[in-house]
Short mmCIF file of C-alpha atoms and ligand atoms in Angstrom, two decimals:
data_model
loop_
_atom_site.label_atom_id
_atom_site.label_comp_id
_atom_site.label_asym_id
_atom_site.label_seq_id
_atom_site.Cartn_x
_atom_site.Cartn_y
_atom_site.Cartn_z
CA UNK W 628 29.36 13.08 0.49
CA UNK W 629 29.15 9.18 -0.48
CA UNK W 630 27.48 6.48 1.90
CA UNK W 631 29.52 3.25 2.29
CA UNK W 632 26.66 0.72 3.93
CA UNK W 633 29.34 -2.30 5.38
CA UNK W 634 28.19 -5.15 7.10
CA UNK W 635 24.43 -5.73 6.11
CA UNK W 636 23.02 -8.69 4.97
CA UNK W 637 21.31 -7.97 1.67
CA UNK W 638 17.87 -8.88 1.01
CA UNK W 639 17.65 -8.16 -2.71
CA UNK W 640 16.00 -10.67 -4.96
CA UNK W 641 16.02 -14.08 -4.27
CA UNK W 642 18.94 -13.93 -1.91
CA UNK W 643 20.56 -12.68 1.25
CA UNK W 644 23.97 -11.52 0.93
CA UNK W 645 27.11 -9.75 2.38
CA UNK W 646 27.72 -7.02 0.79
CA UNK W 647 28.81 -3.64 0.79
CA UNK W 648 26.78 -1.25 -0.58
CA UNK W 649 28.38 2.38 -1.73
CA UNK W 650 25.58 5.11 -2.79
CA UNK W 651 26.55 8.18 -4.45
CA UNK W 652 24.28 11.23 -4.75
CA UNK W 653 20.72 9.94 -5.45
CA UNK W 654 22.06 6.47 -6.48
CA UNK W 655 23.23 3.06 -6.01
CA UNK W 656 27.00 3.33 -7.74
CA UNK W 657 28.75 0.34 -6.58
CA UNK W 658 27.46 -3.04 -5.08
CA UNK W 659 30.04 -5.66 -4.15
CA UNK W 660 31.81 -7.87 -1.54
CA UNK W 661 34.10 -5.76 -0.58
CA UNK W 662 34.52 -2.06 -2.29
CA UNK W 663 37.88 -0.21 -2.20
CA UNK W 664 37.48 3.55 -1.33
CA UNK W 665 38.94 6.70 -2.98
CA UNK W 666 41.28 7.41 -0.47
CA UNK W 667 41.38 10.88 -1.77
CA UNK W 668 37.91 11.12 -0.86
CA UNK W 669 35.48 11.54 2.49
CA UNK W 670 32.44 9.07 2.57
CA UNK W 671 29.83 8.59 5.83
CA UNK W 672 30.52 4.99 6.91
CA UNK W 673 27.31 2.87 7.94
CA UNK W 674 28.59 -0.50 10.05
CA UNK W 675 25.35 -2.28 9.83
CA UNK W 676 26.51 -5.42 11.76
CA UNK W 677 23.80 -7.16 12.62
CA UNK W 678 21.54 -5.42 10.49
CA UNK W 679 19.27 -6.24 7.14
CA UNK W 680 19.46 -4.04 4.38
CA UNK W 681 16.32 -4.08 2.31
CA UNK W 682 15.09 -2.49 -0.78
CA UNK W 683 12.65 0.48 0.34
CA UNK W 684 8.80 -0.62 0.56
CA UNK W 685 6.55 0.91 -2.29
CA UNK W 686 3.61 1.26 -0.92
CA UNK W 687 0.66 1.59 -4.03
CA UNK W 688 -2.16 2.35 -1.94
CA UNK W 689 -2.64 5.49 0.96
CA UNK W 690 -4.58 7.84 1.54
CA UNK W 691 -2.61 11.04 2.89
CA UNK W 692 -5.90 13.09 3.41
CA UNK W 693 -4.21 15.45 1.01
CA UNK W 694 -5.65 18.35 0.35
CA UNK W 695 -9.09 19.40 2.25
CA UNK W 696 -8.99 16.37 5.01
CA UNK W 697 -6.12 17.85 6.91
CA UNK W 698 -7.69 17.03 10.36
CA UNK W 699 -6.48 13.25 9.50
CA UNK W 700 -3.19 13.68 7.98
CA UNK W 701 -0.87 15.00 5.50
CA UNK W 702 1.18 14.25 3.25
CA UNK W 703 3.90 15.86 5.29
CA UNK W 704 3.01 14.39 8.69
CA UNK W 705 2.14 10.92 7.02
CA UNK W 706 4.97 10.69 4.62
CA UNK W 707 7.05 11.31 7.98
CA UNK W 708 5.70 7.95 9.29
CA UNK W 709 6.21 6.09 5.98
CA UNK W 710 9.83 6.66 5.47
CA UNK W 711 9.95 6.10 9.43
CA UNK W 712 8.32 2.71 8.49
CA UNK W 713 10.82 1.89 5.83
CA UNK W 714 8.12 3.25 3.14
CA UNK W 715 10.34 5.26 0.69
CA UNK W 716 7.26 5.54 -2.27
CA UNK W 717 3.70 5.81 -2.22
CA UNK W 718 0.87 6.18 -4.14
CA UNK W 719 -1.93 8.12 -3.22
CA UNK W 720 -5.75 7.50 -3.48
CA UNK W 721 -8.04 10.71 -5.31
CA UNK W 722 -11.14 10.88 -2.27
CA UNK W 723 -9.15 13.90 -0.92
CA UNK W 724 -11.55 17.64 -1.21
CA UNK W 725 -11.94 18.14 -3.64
CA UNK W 726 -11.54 14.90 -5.42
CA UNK W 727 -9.42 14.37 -7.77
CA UNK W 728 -11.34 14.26 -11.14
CA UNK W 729 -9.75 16.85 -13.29
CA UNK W 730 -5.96 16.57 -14.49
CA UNK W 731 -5.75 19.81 -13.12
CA UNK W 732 -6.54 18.71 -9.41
CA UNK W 733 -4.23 16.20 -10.12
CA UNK W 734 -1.19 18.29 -10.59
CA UNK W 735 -1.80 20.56 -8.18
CA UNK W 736 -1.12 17.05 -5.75
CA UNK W 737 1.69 16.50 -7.39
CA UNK W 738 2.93 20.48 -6.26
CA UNK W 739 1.38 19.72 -2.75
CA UNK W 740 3.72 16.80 -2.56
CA UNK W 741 6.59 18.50 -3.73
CA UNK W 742 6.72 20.66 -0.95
CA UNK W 743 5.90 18.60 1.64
CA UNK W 744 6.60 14.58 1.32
CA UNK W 745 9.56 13.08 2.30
CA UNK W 746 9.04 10.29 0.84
CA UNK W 747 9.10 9.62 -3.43
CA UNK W 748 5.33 9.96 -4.61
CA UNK W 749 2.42 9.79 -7.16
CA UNK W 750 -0.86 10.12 -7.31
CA UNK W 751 -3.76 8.07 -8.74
CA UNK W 752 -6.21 9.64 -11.08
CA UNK W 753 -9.62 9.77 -9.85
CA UNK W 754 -12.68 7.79 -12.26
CA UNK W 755 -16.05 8.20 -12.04
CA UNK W 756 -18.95 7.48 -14.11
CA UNK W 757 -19.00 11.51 -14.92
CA UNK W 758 -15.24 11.73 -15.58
CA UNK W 759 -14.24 9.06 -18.19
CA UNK W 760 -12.82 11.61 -21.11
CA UNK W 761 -11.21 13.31 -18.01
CA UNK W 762 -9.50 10.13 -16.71
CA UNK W 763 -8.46 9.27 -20.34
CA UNK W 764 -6.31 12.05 -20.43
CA UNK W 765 -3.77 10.75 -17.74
CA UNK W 766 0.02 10.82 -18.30
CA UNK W 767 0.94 7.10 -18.22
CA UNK W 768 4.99 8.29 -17.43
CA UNK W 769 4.06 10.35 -14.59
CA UNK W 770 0.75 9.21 -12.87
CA UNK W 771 0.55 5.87 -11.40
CA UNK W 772 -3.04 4.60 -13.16
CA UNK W 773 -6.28 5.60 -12.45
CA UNK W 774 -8.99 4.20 -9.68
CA UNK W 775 -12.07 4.79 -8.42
CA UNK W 776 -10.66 3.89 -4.73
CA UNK W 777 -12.44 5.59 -1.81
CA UNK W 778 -14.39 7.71 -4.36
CA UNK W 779 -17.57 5.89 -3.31
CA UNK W 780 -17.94 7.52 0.23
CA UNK W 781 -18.36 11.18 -1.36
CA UNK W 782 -21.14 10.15 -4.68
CA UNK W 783 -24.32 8.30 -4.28
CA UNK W 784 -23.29 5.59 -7.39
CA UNK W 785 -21.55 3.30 -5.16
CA UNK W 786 -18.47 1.62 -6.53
CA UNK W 787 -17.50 1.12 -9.81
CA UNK W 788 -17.44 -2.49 -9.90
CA UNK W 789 -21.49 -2.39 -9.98
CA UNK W 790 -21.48 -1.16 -12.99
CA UNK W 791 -20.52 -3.42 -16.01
CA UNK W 792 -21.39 -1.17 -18.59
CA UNK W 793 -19.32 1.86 -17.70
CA UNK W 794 -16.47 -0.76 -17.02
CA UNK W 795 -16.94 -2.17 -20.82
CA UNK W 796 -16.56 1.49 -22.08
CA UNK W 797 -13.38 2.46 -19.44
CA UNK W 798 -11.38 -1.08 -20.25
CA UNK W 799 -11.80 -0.89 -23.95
CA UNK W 800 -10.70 2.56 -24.32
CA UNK W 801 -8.26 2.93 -21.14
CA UNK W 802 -4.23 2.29 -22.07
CA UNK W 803 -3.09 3.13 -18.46
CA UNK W 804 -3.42 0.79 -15.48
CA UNK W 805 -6.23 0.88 -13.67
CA UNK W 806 -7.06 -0.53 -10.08
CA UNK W 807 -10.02 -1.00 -8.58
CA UNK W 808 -12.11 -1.45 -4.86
CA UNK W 809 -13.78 -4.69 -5.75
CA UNK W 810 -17.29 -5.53 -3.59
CA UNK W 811 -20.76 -5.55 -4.33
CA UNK W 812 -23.43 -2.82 -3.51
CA UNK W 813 -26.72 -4.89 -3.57
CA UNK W 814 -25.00 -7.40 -1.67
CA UNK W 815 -23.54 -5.26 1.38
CA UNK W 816 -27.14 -3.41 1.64
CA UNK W 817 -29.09 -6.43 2.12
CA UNK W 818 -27.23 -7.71 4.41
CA UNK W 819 -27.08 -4.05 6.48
CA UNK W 820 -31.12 -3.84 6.63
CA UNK W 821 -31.11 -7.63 7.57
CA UNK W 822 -28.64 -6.90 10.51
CA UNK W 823 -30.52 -3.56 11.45
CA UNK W 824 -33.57 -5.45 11.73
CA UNK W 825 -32.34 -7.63 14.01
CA UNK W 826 -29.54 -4.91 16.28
CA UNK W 827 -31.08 -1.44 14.95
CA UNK W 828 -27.81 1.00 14.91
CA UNK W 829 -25.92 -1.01 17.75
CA UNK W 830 -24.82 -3.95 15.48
CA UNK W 831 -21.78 -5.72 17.11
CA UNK W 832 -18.38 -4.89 15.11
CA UNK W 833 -18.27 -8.27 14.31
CA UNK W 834 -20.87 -8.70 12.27
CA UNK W 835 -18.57 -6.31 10.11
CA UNK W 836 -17.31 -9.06 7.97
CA UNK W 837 -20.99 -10.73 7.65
CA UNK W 838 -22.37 -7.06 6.11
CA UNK W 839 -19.14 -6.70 3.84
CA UNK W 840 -19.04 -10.52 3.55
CA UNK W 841 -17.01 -12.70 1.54
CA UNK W 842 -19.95 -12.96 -1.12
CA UNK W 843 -19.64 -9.47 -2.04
CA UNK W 844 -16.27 -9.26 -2.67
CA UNK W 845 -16.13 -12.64 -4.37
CA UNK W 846 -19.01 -11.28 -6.83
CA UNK W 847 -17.78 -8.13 -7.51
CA UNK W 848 -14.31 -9.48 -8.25
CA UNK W 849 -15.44 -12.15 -10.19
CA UNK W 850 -17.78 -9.48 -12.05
CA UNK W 851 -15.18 -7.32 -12.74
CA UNK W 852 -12.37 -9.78 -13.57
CA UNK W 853 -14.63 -11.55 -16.37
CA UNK W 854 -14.96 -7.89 -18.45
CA UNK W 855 -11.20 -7.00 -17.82
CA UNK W 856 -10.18 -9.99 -19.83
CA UNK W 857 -12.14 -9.50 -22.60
CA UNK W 858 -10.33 -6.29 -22.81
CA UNK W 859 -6.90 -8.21 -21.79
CA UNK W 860 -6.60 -4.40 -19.46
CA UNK W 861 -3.97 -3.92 -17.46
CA UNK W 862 -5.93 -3.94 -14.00
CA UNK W 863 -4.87 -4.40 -10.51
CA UNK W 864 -6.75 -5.56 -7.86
CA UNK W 865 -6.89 -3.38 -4.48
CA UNK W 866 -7.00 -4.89 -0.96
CA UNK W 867 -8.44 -8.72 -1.99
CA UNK W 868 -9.95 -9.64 1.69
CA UNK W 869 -11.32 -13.32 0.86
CA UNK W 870 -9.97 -16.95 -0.06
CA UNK W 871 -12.43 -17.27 -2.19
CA UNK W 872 -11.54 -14.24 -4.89
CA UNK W 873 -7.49 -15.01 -4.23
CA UNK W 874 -8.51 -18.26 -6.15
CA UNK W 875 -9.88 -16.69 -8.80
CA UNK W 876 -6.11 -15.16 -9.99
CA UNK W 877 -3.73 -16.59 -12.00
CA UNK W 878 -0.35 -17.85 -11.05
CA UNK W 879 1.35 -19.21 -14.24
CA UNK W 880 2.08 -15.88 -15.73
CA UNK W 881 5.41 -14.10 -14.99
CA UNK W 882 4.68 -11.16 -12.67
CA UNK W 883 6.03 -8.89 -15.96
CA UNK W 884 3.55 -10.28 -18.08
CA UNK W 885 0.56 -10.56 -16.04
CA UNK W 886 -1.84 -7.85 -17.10
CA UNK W 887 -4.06 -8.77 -14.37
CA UNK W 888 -2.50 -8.61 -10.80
CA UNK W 889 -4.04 -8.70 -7.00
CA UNK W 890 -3.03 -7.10 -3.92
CA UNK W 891 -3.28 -7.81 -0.22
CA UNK W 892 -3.13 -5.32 2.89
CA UNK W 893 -1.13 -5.53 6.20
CA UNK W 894 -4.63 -5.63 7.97
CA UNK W 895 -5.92 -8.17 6.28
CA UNK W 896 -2.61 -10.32 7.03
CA UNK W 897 -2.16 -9.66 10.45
CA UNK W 898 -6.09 -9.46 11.94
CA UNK W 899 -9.47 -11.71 11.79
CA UNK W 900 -12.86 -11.53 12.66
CA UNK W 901 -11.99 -12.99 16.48
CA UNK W 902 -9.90 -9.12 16.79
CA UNK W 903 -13.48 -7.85 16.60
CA UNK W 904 -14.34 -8.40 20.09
CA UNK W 905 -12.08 -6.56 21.64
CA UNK W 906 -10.99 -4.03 18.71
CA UNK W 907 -14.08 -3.65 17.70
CA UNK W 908 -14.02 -0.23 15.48
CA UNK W 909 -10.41 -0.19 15.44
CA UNK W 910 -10.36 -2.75 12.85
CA UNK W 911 -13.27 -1.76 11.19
CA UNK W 912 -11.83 -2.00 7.51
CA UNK W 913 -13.76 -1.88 4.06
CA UNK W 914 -13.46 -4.60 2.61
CA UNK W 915 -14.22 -5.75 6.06
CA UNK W 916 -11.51 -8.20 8.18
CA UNK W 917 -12.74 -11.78 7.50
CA UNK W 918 -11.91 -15.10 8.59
CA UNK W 919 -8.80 -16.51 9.92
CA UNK W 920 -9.04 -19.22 7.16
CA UNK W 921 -9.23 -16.06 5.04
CA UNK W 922 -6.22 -14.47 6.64
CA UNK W 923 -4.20 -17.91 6.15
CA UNK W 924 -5.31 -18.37 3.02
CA UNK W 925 -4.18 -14.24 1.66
CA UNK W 926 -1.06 -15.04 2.99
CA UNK W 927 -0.87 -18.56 1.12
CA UNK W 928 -1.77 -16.66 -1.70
CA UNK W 929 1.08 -14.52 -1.84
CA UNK W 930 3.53 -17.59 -1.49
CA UNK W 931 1.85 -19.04 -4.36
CA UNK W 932 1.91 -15.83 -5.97
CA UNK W 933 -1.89 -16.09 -7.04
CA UNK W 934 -1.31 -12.41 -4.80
CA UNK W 935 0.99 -10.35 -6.29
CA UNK W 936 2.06 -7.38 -3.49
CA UNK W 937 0.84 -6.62 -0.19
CA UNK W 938 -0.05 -2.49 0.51
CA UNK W 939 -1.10 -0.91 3.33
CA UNK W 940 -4.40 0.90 2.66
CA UNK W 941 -3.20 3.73 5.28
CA UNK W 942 -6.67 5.72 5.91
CA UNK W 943 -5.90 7.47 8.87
CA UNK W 944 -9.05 9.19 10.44
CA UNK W 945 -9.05 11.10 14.22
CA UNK W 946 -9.93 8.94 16.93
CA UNK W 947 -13.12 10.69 17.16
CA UNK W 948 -14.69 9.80 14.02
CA UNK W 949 -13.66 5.72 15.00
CA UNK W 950 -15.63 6.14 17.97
CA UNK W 951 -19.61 5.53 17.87
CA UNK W 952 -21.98 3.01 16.95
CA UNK W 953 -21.71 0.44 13.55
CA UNK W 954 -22.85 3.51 11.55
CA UNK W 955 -20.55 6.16 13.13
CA UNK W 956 -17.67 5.13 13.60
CA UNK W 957 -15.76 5.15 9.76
CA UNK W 958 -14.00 2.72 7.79
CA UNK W 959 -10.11 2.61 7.91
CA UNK W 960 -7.35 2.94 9.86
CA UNK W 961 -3.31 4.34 10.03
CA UNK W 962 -1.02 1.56 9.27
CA UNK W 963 2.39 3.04 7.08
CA UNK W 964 4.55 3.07 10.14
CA UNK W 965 4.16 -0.52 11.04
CA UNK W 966 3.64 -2.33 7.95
CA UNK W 967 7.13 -3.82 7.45
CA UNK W 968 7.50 -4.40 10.89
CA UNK W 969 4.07 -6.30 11.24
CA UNK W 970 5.04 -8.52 7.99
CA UNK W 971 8.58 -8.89 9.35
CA UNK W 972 6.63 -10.24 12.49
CA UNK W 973 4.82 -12.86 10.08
CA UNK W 974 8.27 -13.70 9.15
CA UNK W 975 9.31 -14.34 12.31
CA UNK W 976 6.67 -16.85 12.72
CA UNK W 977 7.33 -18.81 9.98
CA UNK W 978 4.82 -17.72 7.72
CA UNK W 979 6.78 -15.66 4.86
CA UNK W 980 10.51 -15.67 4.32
CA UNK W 981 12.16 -12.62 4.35
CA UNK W 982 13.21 -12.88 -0.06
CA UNK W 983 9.29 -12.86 -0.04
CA UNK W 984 8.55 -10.06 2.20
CA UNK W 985 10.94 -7.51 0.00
CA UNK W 986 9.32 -9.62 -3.53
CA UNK W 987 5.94 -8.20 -2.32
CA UNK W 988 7.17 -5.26 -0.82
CA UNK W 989 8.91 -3.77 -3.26
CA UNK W 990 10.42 -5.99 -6.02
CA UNK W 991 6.88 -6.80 -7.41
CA UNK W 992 5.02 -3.34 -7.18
CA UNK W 993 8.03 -1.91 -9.19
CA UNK W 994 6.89 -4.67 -11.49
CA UNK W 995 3.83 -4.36 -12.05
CA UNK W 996 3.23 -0.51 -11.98
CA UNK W 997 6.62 -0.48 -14.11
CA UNK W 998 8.18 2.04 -12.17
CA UNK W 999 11.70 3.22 -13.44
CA UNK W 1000 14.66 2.49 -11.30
CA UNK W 1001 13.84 1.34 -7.70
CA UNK W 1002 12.12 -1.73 -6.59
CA UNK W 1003 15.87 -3.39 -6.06
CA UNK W 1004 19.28 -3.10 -4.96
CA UNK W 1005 20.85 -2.36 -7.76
CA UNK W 1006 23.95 -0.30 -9.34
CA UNK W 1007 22.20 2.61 -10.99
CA UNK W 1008 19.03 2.45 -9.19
CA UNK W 1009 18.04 4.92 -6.81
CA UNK W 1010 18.89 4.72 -3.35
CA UNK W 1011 15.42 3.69 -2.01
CA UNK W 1012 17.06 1.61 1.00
CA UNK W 1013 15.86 0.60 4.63
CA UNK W 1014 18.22 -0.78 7.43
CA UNK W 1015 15.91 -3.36 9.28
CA UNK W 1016 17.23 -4.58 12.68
CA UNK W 1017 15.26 -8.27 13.27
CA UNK W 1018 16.81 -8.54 17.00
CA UNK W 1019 15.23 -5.25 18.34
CA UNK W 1020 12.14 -4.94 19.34
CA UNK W 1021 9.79 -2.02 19.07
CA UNK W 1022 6.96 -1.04 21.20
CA UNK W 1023 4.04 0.53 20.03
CA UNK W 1024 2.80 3.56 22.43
CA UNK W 1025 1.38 6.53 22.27
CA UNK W 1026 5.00 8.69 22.32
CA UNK W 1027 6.30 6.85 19.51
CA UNK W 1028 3.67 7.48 16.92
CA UNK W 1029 4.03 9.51 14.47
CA UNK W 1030 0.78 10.05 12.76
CA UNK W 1031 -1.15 13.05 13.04
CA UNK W 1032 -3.85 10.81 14.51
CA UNK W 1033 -2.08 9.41 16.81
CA UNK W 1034 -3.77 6.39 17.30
CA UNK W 1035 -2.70 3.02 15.65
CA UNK W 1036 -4.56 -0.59 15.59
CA UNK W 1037 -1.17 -1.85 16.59
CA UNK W 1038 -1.20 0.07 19.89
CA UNK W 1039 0.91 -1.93 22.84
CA UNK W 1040 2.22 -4.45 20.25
CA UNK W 1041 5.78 -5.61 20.44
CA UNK W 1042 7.03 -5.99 17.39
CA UNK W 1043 10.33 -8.19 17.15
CA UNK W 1044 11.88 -6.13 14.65
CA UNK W 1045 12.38 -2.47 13.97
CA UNK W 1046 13.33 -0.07 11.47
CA UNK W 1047 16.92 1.56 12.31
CA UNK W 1048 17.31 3.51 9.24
CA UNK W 1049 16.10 4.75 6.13
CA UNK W 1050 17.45 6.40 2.85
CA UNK W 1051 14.95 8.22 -0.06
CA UNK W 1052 16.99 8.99 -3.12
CA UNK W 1053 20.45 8.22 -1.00
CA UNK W 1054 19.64 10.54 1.78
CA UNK W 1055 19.55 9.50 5.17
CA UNK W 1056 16.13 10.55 5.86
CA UNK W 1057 15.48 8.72 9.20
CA UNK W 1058 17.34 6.91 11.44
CA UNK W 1059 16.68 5.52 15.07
CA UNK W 1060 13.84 7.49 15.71
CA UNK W 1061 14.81 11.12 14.17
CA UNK W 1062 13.22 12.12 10.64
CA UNK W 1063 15.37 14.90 8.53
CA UNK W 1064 12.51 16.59 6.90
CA UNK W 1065 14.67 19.31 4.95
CA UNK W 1066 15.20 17.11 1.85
CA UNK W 1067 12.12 16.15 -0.03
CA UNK W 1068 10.99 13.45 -2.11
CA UNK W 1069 10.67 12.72 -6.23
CA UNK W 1070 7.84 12.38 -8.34
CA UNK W 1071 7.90 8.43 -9.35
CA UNK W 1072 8.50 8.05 -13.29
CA UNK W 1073 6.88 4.79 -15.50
CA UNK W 1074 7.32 3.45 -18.15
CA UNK W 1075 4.85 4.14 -21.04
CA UNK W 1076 3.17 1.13 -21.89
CA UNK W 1077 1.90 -1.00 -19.03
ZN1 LIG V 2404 -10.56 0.64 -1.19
#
């Protein structure tokens, strides 16, 4: 049966509008002021008074835990909380077990997912130094890019971005996008044995952002950003944490044409190094949480559109491996289910408007991943939608998560906003706190040449 959303205000690119919206199977078919209905036909009428109606978030960088880290999540438990989060599409980081190296580990995500997500999906390739003729091989209309993202924890040669030469060799040759976790080894080591000399293995959360410190991510970005030039390769730029490297982007170039774009995360909006105190592992993040000039200035950034999208990063680990000292307790955190509600909170302070929030949201990572038919409200596009209520609050408490965690750095916020329902390929897949998780997901399509 047709949907007939009536009532919303439509926050669709550049403007906010009352419309009525009419979806048909998977897709948008009709967009307009008012729409006359087939009288011969039944439809499910949505009065949305009072609500928002967004374009769903596209979230380019999770980690589902998907297969062999099941303890943490899944990409059925976790895509539960996206699309209860207004999340309709994700991409999905390769430091799952095994990692994914091989094409054929890739697809046998993609058939995970398939069965499981109930949200749209893809799944980065994985590149290492030992992989590069491997990574070459990716599908550029059905796989997202390639990254080395989160591959560092499991291999002994650190992050990519240490090692110009192997970057040379993967940006001259590589025709697919590529993104990258941007901070310097050499740096972050000296500074660890300088702060174990002086703590041993009980350094202070805080000093978090001082071992992972602006200087090595400014380096490494800088490093990085000077060889992917020469190569003019389409590269995006994970989870930028500092002032400092958001200066070093460019924001003359039409998102479309940019071939080098940058990327911010909720926690890097929404927390600072004076959380550490009392959140102490909780917000324990690599790149680390900085300043609050930092924070101010990522979210500047975006405005000015030296940033390009804000993601989520959603690395969801038990609450028993976040507890211990410095060393223990790992890096990450479960964030999918409040993202839009904790930018939508930034709105409501004044600090983004709400045509920016669903730019970097969702407009701009369809953009710049050139992902085929959602991103927007538009006729013919999928129906990727999320009804947004800005006048009711949400609490967050233990009950009301939904990750398989169940923990969440938010825990006993009030949020002024909530989510009241979502659609994935025009099916109401949650709404007011129930998730149907009979209909699945799509594989996301791009086009060929990014
Ligand atoms: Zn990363």
């Amino acid at each position: 049966m047709d949907t007939i959303i009536r009532n919303a205000k439509v926050v669709n690119e550049g403007q906010i509008l009352d419309l009525e919206v009419l979806i048909s199977g998977e897709r948008i078919e009709k967009i307009a002021r008012s729409i006359t209905l087939d009288p011969a036909k039944k439809y499910i009428e949505i009065d949305a008074t009072g609500l928002h109606l967004l374009p769903g978030v596209i979230d380019d960088q999770v980690h589902f835990r998907d297969p062999g880290l099941n303890h943490k999540g899944d990409i059925f438990s976790e895509s539960v909380a996206a699309v209860a989060g207004g999340i309709t599409s994700f991409m999905d980081m390769p430091n799952t077990i095994p990692n994914t190296l091989t094409q054929v580990l890739l697809e046998e995500k993609y058939k995970i997912a398939s069965e499981k997500s109930i949200a749209n999906y893809s799944f980065f390739m994985g590149i290492s130094k030992n992989n590069l003729e491997e990574a070459l091989k990716t599908d550029t209309e059905n796989v997202c890019g390639i990254t080395d993202d989160g591959l560092y924890f499991n291999n002994d040669e650190g992050i990519l971005a240490n090692y110009p030469d192997f970057l040379e060799q993967l940006f001259s040759r590589s025709n697919t996008l590529i993104a990258l976790h941007s901070e310097d080894d050499t740096i972050i080591k000296n500074n660890t044995l300088r702060f174990k000399q002086q703590f041993g293995n009980e350094i202070p959360f805080f000093y978090h952002s001082q071992i992972r410190d602006e200087q090595a991510c400014f380096k490494a970005t800088q490093r990085v950003l000077s060889i992917a030039k020469k190569h003019q390769t389409r590269l995006h730029f994970f989870h930028i944490s500092t002032l400092a490297e958001a200066e070093l982007f460019d924001n003359s170039t039409p998102i479309r044409e940019k071939r080098i774009t940058a990327e911010a995360c909720v926690h890097h909006l929404w927390f600072s190094d004076s959380d550490y105190d009392t959140l102490g592992a909780t917000i324990k993040w690599n790149p680390s949480i900085k300043t609050e000039q930092d924070r101010k200035g990522l979210m500047q950034s975006l405005l000015n559109n030296k940033i390009d999208i804000i993601a989520t990063d959603h690395a969801p680990h038990t609450k028993e491996e976040k507890k211990g000292n410095y060393f223990e307790a790992l890096s990450g955190g479960p964030l999918v289910q409040h993202a839009l509600l904790a930018i939508l909170e930034l709105f409501h302070r004044g600090e983004i408007p709400l045509v920016k929030v669903v730019e970097k949201m969702s407009h701009n990572v369809a953009e710049i991943y050139r992902l085929k038919e959602r991103g927007y409200i538009r006729e013919g596009y999928y129906a990727d939608l999320v009804l947004v209520d800005l006048n009711k609050h949400e609490v967050v408490s233990p009950d009301s998560i939904l990750y398989k965690c169940q923990w969440s750095p938010f825990m006993g916020q009030i949020f002024k906003s909530s989510v009241s329902s979502t659609f994935v390929n025009g099916n109401l897949v949650y709404e007011k706190g129930l998730v149907n998780t009979n209909i699945k997901g799509k594989r996301l399509r791009f086009e060929k040449i990014r």
